[in-house]
PDB file of C-alpha atoms in Angstrom:
ATOM      1  CA  UNK A   1      -8.518  -2.382   5.748  1.00 47.00           C
ATOM      2  CA  UNK A   2      -9.714  -2.291   9.148  1.00 44.00           C
ATOM      3  CA  UNK A   3     -10.163   0.015  12.275  1.00 42.00           C
ATOM      4  CA  UNK A   4      -7.824   0.654  15.047  1.00 44.00           C
ATOM      5  CA  UNK A   5      -9.495   2.774  17.308  1.00 44.00           C
ATOM      6  CA  UNK A   6     -11.950   4.503  15.449  1.00 42.00           C
ATOM      7  CA  UNK A   7      -9.916   4.401  12.056  1.00 41.00           C
ATOM      8  CA  UNK A   8      -9.509   2.346   8.954  1.00 41.00           C
ATOM      9  CA  UNK A   9      -6.483   0.815   7.309  1.00 43.00           C
ATOM     10  CA  UNK A  10      -6.239   0.521   3.523  1.00 42.00           C
ATOM     11  CA  UNK A  11      -4.138  -2.763   3.530  1.00 43.00           C
ATOM     12  CA  UNK A  12      -7.075  -5.282   2.750  1.00 43.00           C
ATOM     13  CA  UNK A  13      -6.750  -4.074  -0.728  1.00 43.00           C
ATOM     14  CA  UNK A  14      -4.087  -4.636  -3.230  1.00 40.00           C
ATOM     15  CA  UNK A  15      -2.683  -1.073  -2.678  1.00 39.00           C
ATOM     16  CA  UNK A  16      -2.084  -1.334   0.691  1.00 42.00           C
ATOM     17  CA  UNK A  17      -0.798  -5.054   0.810  1.00 41.00           C
ATOM     18  CA  UNK A  18       2.701  -5.356   2.683  1.00 44.00           C
ATOM     19  CA  UNK A  19       5.063  -7.176   0.450  1.00 44.00           C
ATOM     20  CA  UNK A  20       6.049 -10.599   2.014  1.00 42.00           C
ATOM     21  CA  UNK A  21       9.554 -10.565   0.537  1.00 40.00           C
ATOM     22  CA  UNK A  22      10.554  -8.426  -2.430  1.00 41.00           C
ATOM     23  CA  UNK A  23       9.330  -4.596  -1.712  1.00 38.00           C
ATOM     24  CA  UNK A  24      10.281  -3.725  -5.174  1.00 36.00           C
ATOM     25  CA  UNK A  25       7.297  -6.083  -6.506  1.00 36.00           C
ATOM     26  CA  UNK A  26       4.540  -3.887  -4.523  1.00 37.00           C
ATOM     27  CA  UNK A  27       1.795  -3.103  -6.198  1.00 36.00           C
ATOM     28  CA  UNK A  28       0.757   0.397  -7.424  1.00 39.00           C
ATOM     29  CA  UNK A  29      -0.625   2.150  -4.331  1.00 40.00           C
ATOM     30  CA  UNK A  30      -3.616   2.976  -5.870  1.00 39.00           C
ATOM     31  CA  UNK A  31      -5.676   0.725  -7.471  1.00 41.00           C
ATOM     32  CA  UNK A  32      -9.203   0.933  -9.029  1.00 44.00           C
ATOM     33  CA  UNK A  33     -12.088  -0.341  -6.741  1.00 47.00           C
ATOM     34  CA  UNK A  34     -15.473  -1.655  -7.757  1.00 49.00           C
ATOM     35  CA  UNK A  35     -17.840   0.791  -8.943  1.00 51.00           C
ATOM     36  CA  UNK A  36     -19.243   2.545  -5.828  1.00 53.00           C
ATOM     37  CA  UNK A  37     -22.794   3.340  -5.239  1.00 52.00           C
ATOM     38  CA  UNK A  38     -23.772   6.796  -4.976  1.00 54.00           C
ATOM     39  CA  UNK A  39     -22.600   8.193  -1.796  1.00 55.00           C
ATOM     40  CA  UNK A  40     -24.367  10.200   0.861  1.00 53.00           C
ATOM     41  CA  UNK A  41     -22.756  13.807   1.122  1.00 56.00           C
ATOM     42  CA  UNK A  42     -20.676  14.203   4.127  1.00 60.00           C
ATOM     43  CA  UNK A  43     -21.969  15.913   7.424  1.00 53.00           C
ATOM     44  CA  UNK A  44     -20.493  19.197   7.950  1.00 49.00           C
ATOM     45  CA  UNK A  45     -17.255  18.803   9.901  1.00 49.00           C
ATOM     46  CA  UNK A  46     -17.645  22.281  11.621  1.00 46.00           C
ATOM     47  CA  UNK A  47     -20.392  20.918  13.740  1.00 43.00           C
ATOM     48  CA  UNK A  48     -18.585  17.842  14.681  1.00 44.00           C
ATOM     49  CA  UNK A  49     -15.777  19.759  16.086  1.00 52.00           C
ATOM     50  CA  UNK A  50     -17.684  22.092  18.255  1.00 50.00           C
ATOM     51  CA  UNK A  51     -17.197  22.252  21.700  1.00 55.00           C
ATOM     52  CA  UNK A  52     -14.077  19.771  21.529  1.00 71.00           C
ATOM     53  CA  UNK A  53     -10.513  20.280  22.577  1.00 83.00           C
ATOM     54  CA  UNK A  54      -8.142  20.946  19.540  1.00 86.00           C
ATOM     55  CA  UNK A  55      -5.871  18.064  18.797  1.00 90.00           C
ATOM     56  CA  UNK A  56      -2.534  18.930  16.625  1.00 92.00           C
ATOM     57  CA  UNK A  57      -2.489  16.859  13.326  1.00 95.00           C
ATOM     58  CA  UNK A  58       0.794  17.352  11.287  1.00 92.00           C
ATOM     59  CA  UNK A  59       1.631  16.288   7.770  1.00 93.00           C
ATOM     60  CA  UNK A  60       4.240  13.722   7.375  1.00 94.00           C
ATOM     61  CA  UNK A  61       7.003  13.334   4.955  1.00 93.00           C
ATOM     62  CA  UNK A  62       9.958  10.971   4.183  1.00 94.00           C
ATOM     63  CA  UNK A  63      11.977  12.145   6.818  1.00 92.00           C
ATOM     64  CA  UNK A  64       9.349  10.631   9.378  1.00 94.00           C
ATOM     65  CA  UNK A  65       9.902   7.193   8.383  1.00 94.00           C
ATOM     66  CA  UNK A  66      11.687   6.111  11.124  1.00 94.00           C
ATOM     67  CA  UNK A  67       9.034   7.480  13.588  1.00 93.00           C
ATOM     68  CA  UNK A  68       6.405   5.830  11.444  1.00 96.00           C
ATOM     69  CA  UNK A  69       7.994   2.190  11.598  1.00 95.00           C
ATOM     70  CA  UNK A  70       8.551   2.919  15.073  1.00 95.00           C
ATOM     71  CA  UNK A  71       4.630   3.328  15.559  1.00 96.00           C
ATOM     72  CA  UNK A  72       3.446   0.655  13.713  1.00 95.00           C
ATOM     73  CA  UNK A  73       5.905  -1.621  15.356  1.00 95.00           C
ATOM     74  CA  UNK A  74       4.473  -0.525  18.571  1.00 94.00           C
ATOM     75  CA  UNK A  75       0.896  -2.084  17.573  1.00 92.00           C
ATOM     76  CA  UNK A  76       0.055  -4.934  19.640  1.00 89.00           C
ATOM     77  CA  UNK A  77      -0.762  -8.566  17.728  1.00 88.00           C
ATOM     78  CA  UNK A  78      -4.546  -7.906  17.476  1.00 81.00           C
ATOM     79  CA  UNK A  79      -3.691  -4.265  16.372  1.00 83.00           C
ATOM     80  CA  UNK A  80      -1.430  -5.404  13.846  1.00 84.00           C
ATOM     81  CA  UNK A  81      -3.998  -7.925  12.260  1.00 79.00           C
ATOM     82  CA  UNK A  82      -6.776  -5.050  12.311  1.00 78.00           C
ATOM     83  CA  UNK A  83      -4.410  -2.827  10.436  1.00 80.00           C
ATOM     84  CA  UNK A  84      -2.755  -5.205   8.085  1.00 80.00           C
ATOM     85  CA  UNK A  85      -5.265  -8.078   7.784  1.00 71.00           C
ATOM     86  CA  UNK A  86      -2.685 -10.091   9.256  1.00 79.00           C
ATOM     87  CA  UNK A  87      -0.153 -10.183  11.971  1.00 82.00           C
ATOM     88  CA  UNK A  88       2.488  -8.333  10.307  1.00 88.00           C
ATOM     89  CA  UNK A  89       6.134  -8.866  11.298  1.00 92.00           C
ATOM     90  CA  UNK A  90       8.666  -5.967  12.026  1.00 93.00           C
ATOM     91  CA  UNK A  91      10.319  -6.688   8.779  1.00 94.00           C
ATOM     92  CA  UNK A  92       6.925  -6.560   6.770  1.00 94.00           C
ATOM     93  CA  UNK A  93       6.174  -3.309   8.354  1.00 94.00           C
ATOM     94  CA  UNK A  94       9.458  -1.918   7.552  1.00 94.00           C
ATOM     95  CA  UNK A  95       9.077  -2.948   3.881  1.00 94.00           C
ATOM     96  CA  UNK A  96       5.349  -1.548   4.077  1.00 92.00           C
ATOM     97  CA  UNK A  97       6.805   1.844   5.153  1.00 95.00           C
ATOM     98  CA  UNK A  98       9.450   1.973   2.431  1.00 94.00           C
ATOM     99  CA  UNK A  99       6.511   1.822  -0.046  1.00 92.00           C
ATOM    100  CA  UNK A 100       4.717   4.855   1.373  1.00 93.00           C
ATOM    101  CA  UNK A 101       4.671   7.388  -1.632  1.00 91.00           C
ATOM    102  CA  UNK A 102       4.832  11.070   0.045  1.00 92.00           C
ATOM    103  CA  UNK A 103       4.393  12.742  -2.963  1.00 89.00           C
ATOM    104  CA  UNK A 104       1.268  11.034  -4.450  1.00 90.00           C
ATOM    105  CA  UNK A 105      -0.400  10.381  -1.016  1.00 91.00           C
ATOM    106  CA  UNK A 106      -1.047  12.238   2.515  1.00 93.00           C
ATOM    107  CA  UNK A 107       0.061  10.914   5.495  1.00 95.00           C
ATOM    108  CA  UNK A 108      -0.780  12.933   8.888  1.00 94.00           C
ATOM    109  CA  UNK A 109       0.026  11.967  12.392  1.00 94.00           C
ATOM    110  CA  UNK A 110      -0.378  13.012  16.032  1.00 95.00           C
ATOM    111  CA  UNK A 111       2.598  13.443  18.230  1.00 93.00           C
ATOM    112  CA  UNK A 112       2.699  13.354  22.171  1.00 91.00           C
ATOM    113  CA  UNK A 113       5.017  15.567  24.215  1.00 87.00           C
ATOM    114  CA  UNK A 114       7.765  13.144  23.851  1.00 86.00           C
ATOM    115  CA  UNK A 115       7.648  13.442  20.086  1.00 88.00           C
ATOM    116  CA  UNK A 116       6.306   9.867  19.707  1.00 91.00           C
ATOM    117  CA  UNK A 117       4.034   9.147  16.996  1.00 95.00           C
ATOM    118  CA  UNK A 118       0.888   8.041  18.569  1.00 95.00           C
ATOM    119  CA  UNK A 119      -1.737   7.924  15.775  1.00 95.00           C
ATOM    120  CA  UNK A 120      -1.353   8.175  12.286  1.00 93.00           C
ATOM    121  CA  UNK A 121      -3.672   8.095   8.964  1.00 93.00           C
ATOM    122  CA  UNK A 122      -2.843   7.314   5.018  1.00 91.00           C
ATOM    123  CA  UNK A 123      -4.797   8.916   2.660  1.00 92.00           C
ATOM    124  CA  UNK A 124      -4.013   7.384  -0.783  1.00 88.00           C
ATOM    125  CA  UNK A 125      -5.345   9.386  -3.804  1.00 87.00           C
ATOM    126  CA  UNK A 126      -6.779   7.979  -6.844  1.00 81.00           C
ATOM    127  CA  UNK A 127      -7.100  10.518  -9.658  1.00 74.00           C
ATOM    128  CA  UNK A 128      -9.844  11.167 -11.885  1.00 68.00           C
ATOM    129  CA  UNK A 129     -10.246   9.439 -15.123  1.00 64.00           C
ATOM    130  CA  UNK A 130     -12.969  10.738 -17.355  1.00 64.00           C
ATOM    131  CA  UNK A 131     -12.440   8.129 -20.152  1.00 66.00           C
ATOM    132  CA  UNK A 132     -13.618   5.247 -17.464  1.00 61.00           C
ATOM    133  CA  UNK A 133     -16.104   7.921 -15.867  1.00 60.00           C
ATOM    134  CA  UNK A 134     -13.852   7.869 -12.707  1.00 64.00           C
ATOM    135  CA  UNK A 135     -13.957  10.666 -10.407  1.00 73.00           C
ATOM    136  CA  UNK A 136     -11.125  11.722  -8.241  1.00 75.00           C
ATOM    137  CA  UNK A 137     -11.277   9.562  -4.542  1.00 84.00           C
ATOM    138  CA  UNK A 138      -9.323   8.690  -1.753  1.00 87.00           C
ATOM    139  CA  UNK A 139      -8.761   5.750   0.334  1.00 88.00           C
ATOM    140  CA  UNK A 140      -8.217   6.207   4.092  1.00 89.00           C
ATOM    141  CA  UNK A 141      -6.230   4.034   6.750  1.00 85.00           C
ATOM    142  CA  UNK A 142      -5.699   4.776  10.327  1.00 86.00           C
ATOM    143  CA  UNK A 143      -3.736   3.419  13.273  1.00 89.00           C
ATOM    144  CA  UNK A 144      -3.402   4.394  16.982  1.00 91.00           C
ATOM    145  CA  UNK A 145      -0.933   2.665  19.638  1.00 92.00           C
ATOM    146  CA  UNK A 146      -2.506   0.977  22.412  1.00 89.00           C
ATOM    147  CA  UNK A 147      -1.902   3.448  25.115  1.00 90.00           C
ATOM    148  CA  UNK A 148      -3.510   6.309  23.389  1.00 91.00           C
ATOM    149  CA  UNK A 149      -6.758   4.750  22.420  1.00 88.00           C
ATOM    150  CA  UNK A 150     -10.427   5.964  23.488  1.00 87.00           C
ATOM    151  CA  UNK A 151      -9.309   9.760  22.833  1.00 90.00           C
ATOM    152  CA  UNK A 152     -11.263  10.009  19.716  1.00 90.00           C
ATOM    153  CA  UNK A 153      -7.919  10.199  17.605  1.00 93.00           C
ATOM    154  CA  UNK A 154      -9.164   8.094  15.002  1.00 89.00           C
ATOM    155  CA  UNK A 155     -11.903  10.272  14.621  1.00 91.00           C
ATOM    156  CA  UNK A 156     -10.200  13.387  14.285  1.00 93.00           C
ATOM    157  CA  UNK A 157      -7.852  12.073  11.752  1.00 93.00           C
ATOM    158  CA  UNK A 158     -10.786  11.135   9.656  1.00 92.00           C
ATOM    159  CA  UNK A 159     -12.314  14.603   9.861  1.00 93.00           C
ATOM    160  CA  UNK A 160      -8.711  15.967   9.086  1.00 94.00           C
ATOM    161  CA  UNK A 161      -8.500  13.664   5.720  1.00 93.00           C
ATOM    162  CA  UNK A 162     -11.922  14.712   4.921  1.00 93.00           C
ATOM    163  CA  UNK A 163     -10.771  18.388   4.909  1.00 94.00           C
ATOM    164  CA  UNK A 164      -7.820  17.892   3.364  1.00 93.00           C
ATOM    165  CA  UNK A 165      -9.211  15.779   0.408  1.00 92.00           C
ATOM    166  CA  UNK A 166     -12.190  18.209  -0.232  1.00 92.00           C
ATOM    167  CA  UNK A 167      -9.582  21.274  -0.507  1.00 94.00           C
ATOM    168  CA  UNK A 168      -7.703  19.024  -3.416  1.00 91.00           C
ATOM    169  CA  UNK A 169     -11.088  18.510  -5.694  1.00 89.00           C
ATOM    170  CA  UNK A 170     -11.544  14.978  -4.130  1.00 90.00           C
ATOM    171  CA  UNK A 171     -15.265  13.755  -4.598  1.00 88.00           C
ATOM    172  CA  UNK A 172     -15.163  10.940  -2.366  1.00 89.00           C
ATOM    173  CA  UNK A 173     -13.389   9.000   0.202  1.00 91.00           C
ATOM    174  CA  UNK A 174     -13.581   5.039  -0.169  1.00 86.00           C
ATOM    175  CA  UNK A 175     -13.554   2.797   3.214  1.00 85.00           C
ATOM    176  CA  UNK A 176     -12.955  -1.046   3.432  1.00 81.00           C
ATOM    177  CA  UNK A 177     -13.011  -2.420   6.866  1.00 79.00           C
ATOM    178  CA  UNK A 178     -13.783  -5.819   8.508  1.00 78.00           C
ATOM    179  CA  UNK A 179     -17.391  -5.841   9.326  1.00 79.00           C
ATOM    180  CA  UNK A 180     -16.525  -6.542  13.199  1.00 79.00           C
ATOM    181  CA  UNK A 181     -14.918  -3.253  13.261  1.00 76.00           C
ATOM    182  CA  UNK A 182     -18.085  -1.629  14.734  1.00 78.00           C
ATOM    183  CA  UNK A 183     -16.040   1.600  15.918  1.00 76.00           C
ATOM    184  CA  UNK A 184     -14.678   2.254  12.634  1.00 79.00           C
ATOM    185  CA  UNK A 185     -18.259   1.886  10.591  1.00 82.00           C
ATOM    186  CA  UNK A 186     -19.646   4.201  13.420  1.00 85.00           C
ATOM    187  CA  UNK A 187     -17.365   6.911  12.501  1.00 86.00           C
ATOM    188  CA  UNK A 188     -18.161   6.608   8.812  1.00 86.00           C
ATOM    189  CA  UNK A 189     -21.822   6.329   9.309  1.00 88.00           C
ATOM    190  CA  UNK A 190     -21.853   9.355  11.484  1.00 88.00           C
ATOM    191  CA  UNK A 191     -20.146  11.087   8.759  1.00 88.00           C
ATOM    192  CA  UNK A 192     -22.794  10.268   6.335  1.00 87.00           C
ATOM    193  CA  UNK A 193     -21.162   7.481   4.438  1.00 86.00           C
ATOM    194  CA  UNK A 194     -23.164   4.910   2.869  1.00 86.00           C
ATOM    195  CA  UNK A 195     -21.931   1.232   4.111  1.00 89.00           C
ATOM    196  CA  UNK A 196     -22.597  -1.827   2.551  1.00 89.00           C
ATOM    197  CA  UNK A 197     -21.588  -5.173   4.131  1.00 87.00           C
ATOM    198  CA  UNK A 198     -20.226  -8.167   2.299  1.00 85.00           C
ATOM    199  CA  UNK A 199     -20.349 -11.065   4.751  1.00 83.00           C
ATOM    200  CA  UNK A 200     -16.686 -10.511   7.007  1.00 80.00           C
ATOM    201  CA  UNK A 201     -16.026  -7.100   5.100  1.00 83.00           C
ATOM    202  CA  UNK A 202     -17.613  -3.798   4.587  1.00 83.00           C
ATOM    203  CA  UNK A 203     -17.286  -0.961   2.141  1.00 85.00           C
ATOM    204  CA  UNK A 204     -18.222   2.660   2.611  1.00 85.00           C
ATOM    205  CA  UNK A 205     -18.289   5.563   0.357  1.00 87.00           C
ATOM    206  CA  UNK A 206     -18.418   9.099   1.524  1.00 90.00           C
ATOM    207  CA  UNK A 207     -19.136  11.958  -0.838  1.00 90.00           C
ATOM    208  CA  UNK A 208     -17.458  15.175   0.155  1.00 92.00           C
ATOM    209  CA  UNK A 209     -18.606  18.833  -0.294  1.00 92.00           C
ATOM    210  CA  UNK A 210     -16.956  21.238  -2.609  1.00 93.00           C
ATOM    211  CA  UNK A 211     -13.879  23.309  -0.999  1.00 92.00           C
ATOM    212  CA  UNK A 212     -14.706  26.891   0.214  1.00 94.00           C
ATOM    213  CA  UNK A 213     -12.595  29.599   1.260  1.00 95.00           C
ATOM    214  CA  UNK A 214     -13.643  28.722   4.887  1.00 95.00           C
ATOM    215  CA  UNK A 215     -12.124  25.122   4.414  1.00 93.00           C
ATOM    216  CA  UNK A 216      -9.065  26.400   2.923  1.00 95.00           C
ATOM    217  CA  UNK A 217      -8.483  28.592   5.935  1.00 94.00           C
ATOM    218  CA  UNK A 218      -9.489  25.943   8.393  1.00 92.00           C
ATOM    219  CA  UNK A 219      -6.712  23.751   6.723  1.00 92.00           C
ATOM    220  CA  UNK A 220      -4.034  26.612   6.707  1.00 93.00           C
ATOM    221  CA  UNK A 221      -4.776  27.617  10.441  1.00 93.00           C
ATOM    222  CA  UNK A 222      -4.612  24.068  11.415  1.00 90.00           C
ATOM    223  CA  UNK A 223      -1.476  23.153   9.887  1.00 91.00           C
ATOM    224  CA  UNK A 224       0.393  26.227  11.210  1.00 92.00           C
ATOM    225  CA  UNK A 225      -0.864  25.625  14.635  1.00 92.00           C
ATOM    226  CA  UNK A 226       0.252  22.020  14.347  1.00 89.00           C
ATOM    227  CA  UNK A 227       3.704  22.730  13.091  1.00 89.00           C
ATOM    228  CA  UNK A 228       4.018  25.693  15.947  1.00 90.00           C
ATOM    229  CA  UNK A 229       2.976  22.914  18.760  1.00 87.00           C
ATOM    230  CA  UNK A 230       5.524  20.404  17.283  1.00 85.00           C
ATOM    231  CA  UNK A 231       8.316  22.777  17.265  1.00 88.00           C
ATOM    232  CA  UNK A 232       7.459  23.778  21.033  1.00 88.00           C
ATOM    233  CA  UNK A 233       7.513  19.866  21.786  1.00 85.00           C
ATOM    234  CA  UNK A 234      10.914  19.589  20.068  1.00 78.00           C
ATOM    235  CA  UNK A 235      12.498  22.605  21.728  1.00 81.00           C
ATOM    236  CA  UNK A 236      11.122  21.120  25.052  1.00 81.00           C
ATOM    237  CA  UNK A 237      12.354  17.264  24.428  1.00 70.00           C
ATOM    238  CA  UNK A 238      15.628  18.918  23.331  1.00 71.00           C
ATOM    239  CA  UNK A 239      15.874  21.125  26.611  1.00 78.00           C
ATOM    240  CA  UNK A 240      15.065  17.761  28.564  1.00 73.00           C
ATOM    241  CA  UNK A 241      17.828  15.916  27.150  1.00 72.00           C
ATOM    242  CA  UNK A 242      20.140  18.502  27.712  1.00 73.00           C
ATOM    243  CA  UNK A 243      19.023  18.777  31.347  1.00 71.00           C
ATOM    244  CA  UNK A 244      19.274  14.736  31.758  1.00 71.00           C
ATOM    245  CA  UNK A 245      22.826  14.590  29.964  1.00 71.00           C
ATOM    246  CA  UNK A 246      24.362  17.671  32.654  1.00 70.00           C
ATOM    247  CA  UNK A 247      22.866  15.620  35.640  1.00 68.00           C
ATOM    248  CA  UNK A 248      24.855  12.873  34.746  1.00 69.00           C
ATOM    249  CA  UNK A 249      28.026  14.814  33.678  1.00 63.00           C
TER     250      UNK A 249
END
């Protein structure tokens, strides 16, 4: 998994590998990673957000598959390599999106005023298994289209994923990235992650604090505001299209 403008995909592991031919043969989206080291507790998100402008991050569902495909296919050659570990074709991207499990995992996105999905993140959950001494965890992956980079969207999506995961009892977030993704590794280090490098690849584990009334309220208000923002953009986009059609008439 690799960073695209401050984020990390999960495709480097079997869980996120794009099927090359038959999508029905795709592996289970969440596989058992190696035994993690003891992660460092996450840094408080509240301080990280202080003094910054708000960015609407909206949950995505099955009805957004076309927008997700358009987003991923808008990535350039280098971006596709960083996101998927190879230069994925449009067809492979389409099959990957078909395998997204919106019931089990979480997918978030940032839309511009034209309702283009300019940044998105995938949080793949792994359930706890007491018989194997395994705690509940999640793996994070992100992508940002070229023209929307250097705006901190990868970091914002990572912080949003941290909040969302802790409110669902997730103990830690796992990150697998290319060692050359220094921006990605900086994001997770700044959050307090323990990073281990193994040649060309790096792994990081970030322990999450327990949920609280404040964290649930933060998520609730953020989601409601993002939904309102989306509806306003949708209305403005619809009115703009009507105006264009009336001019042509």
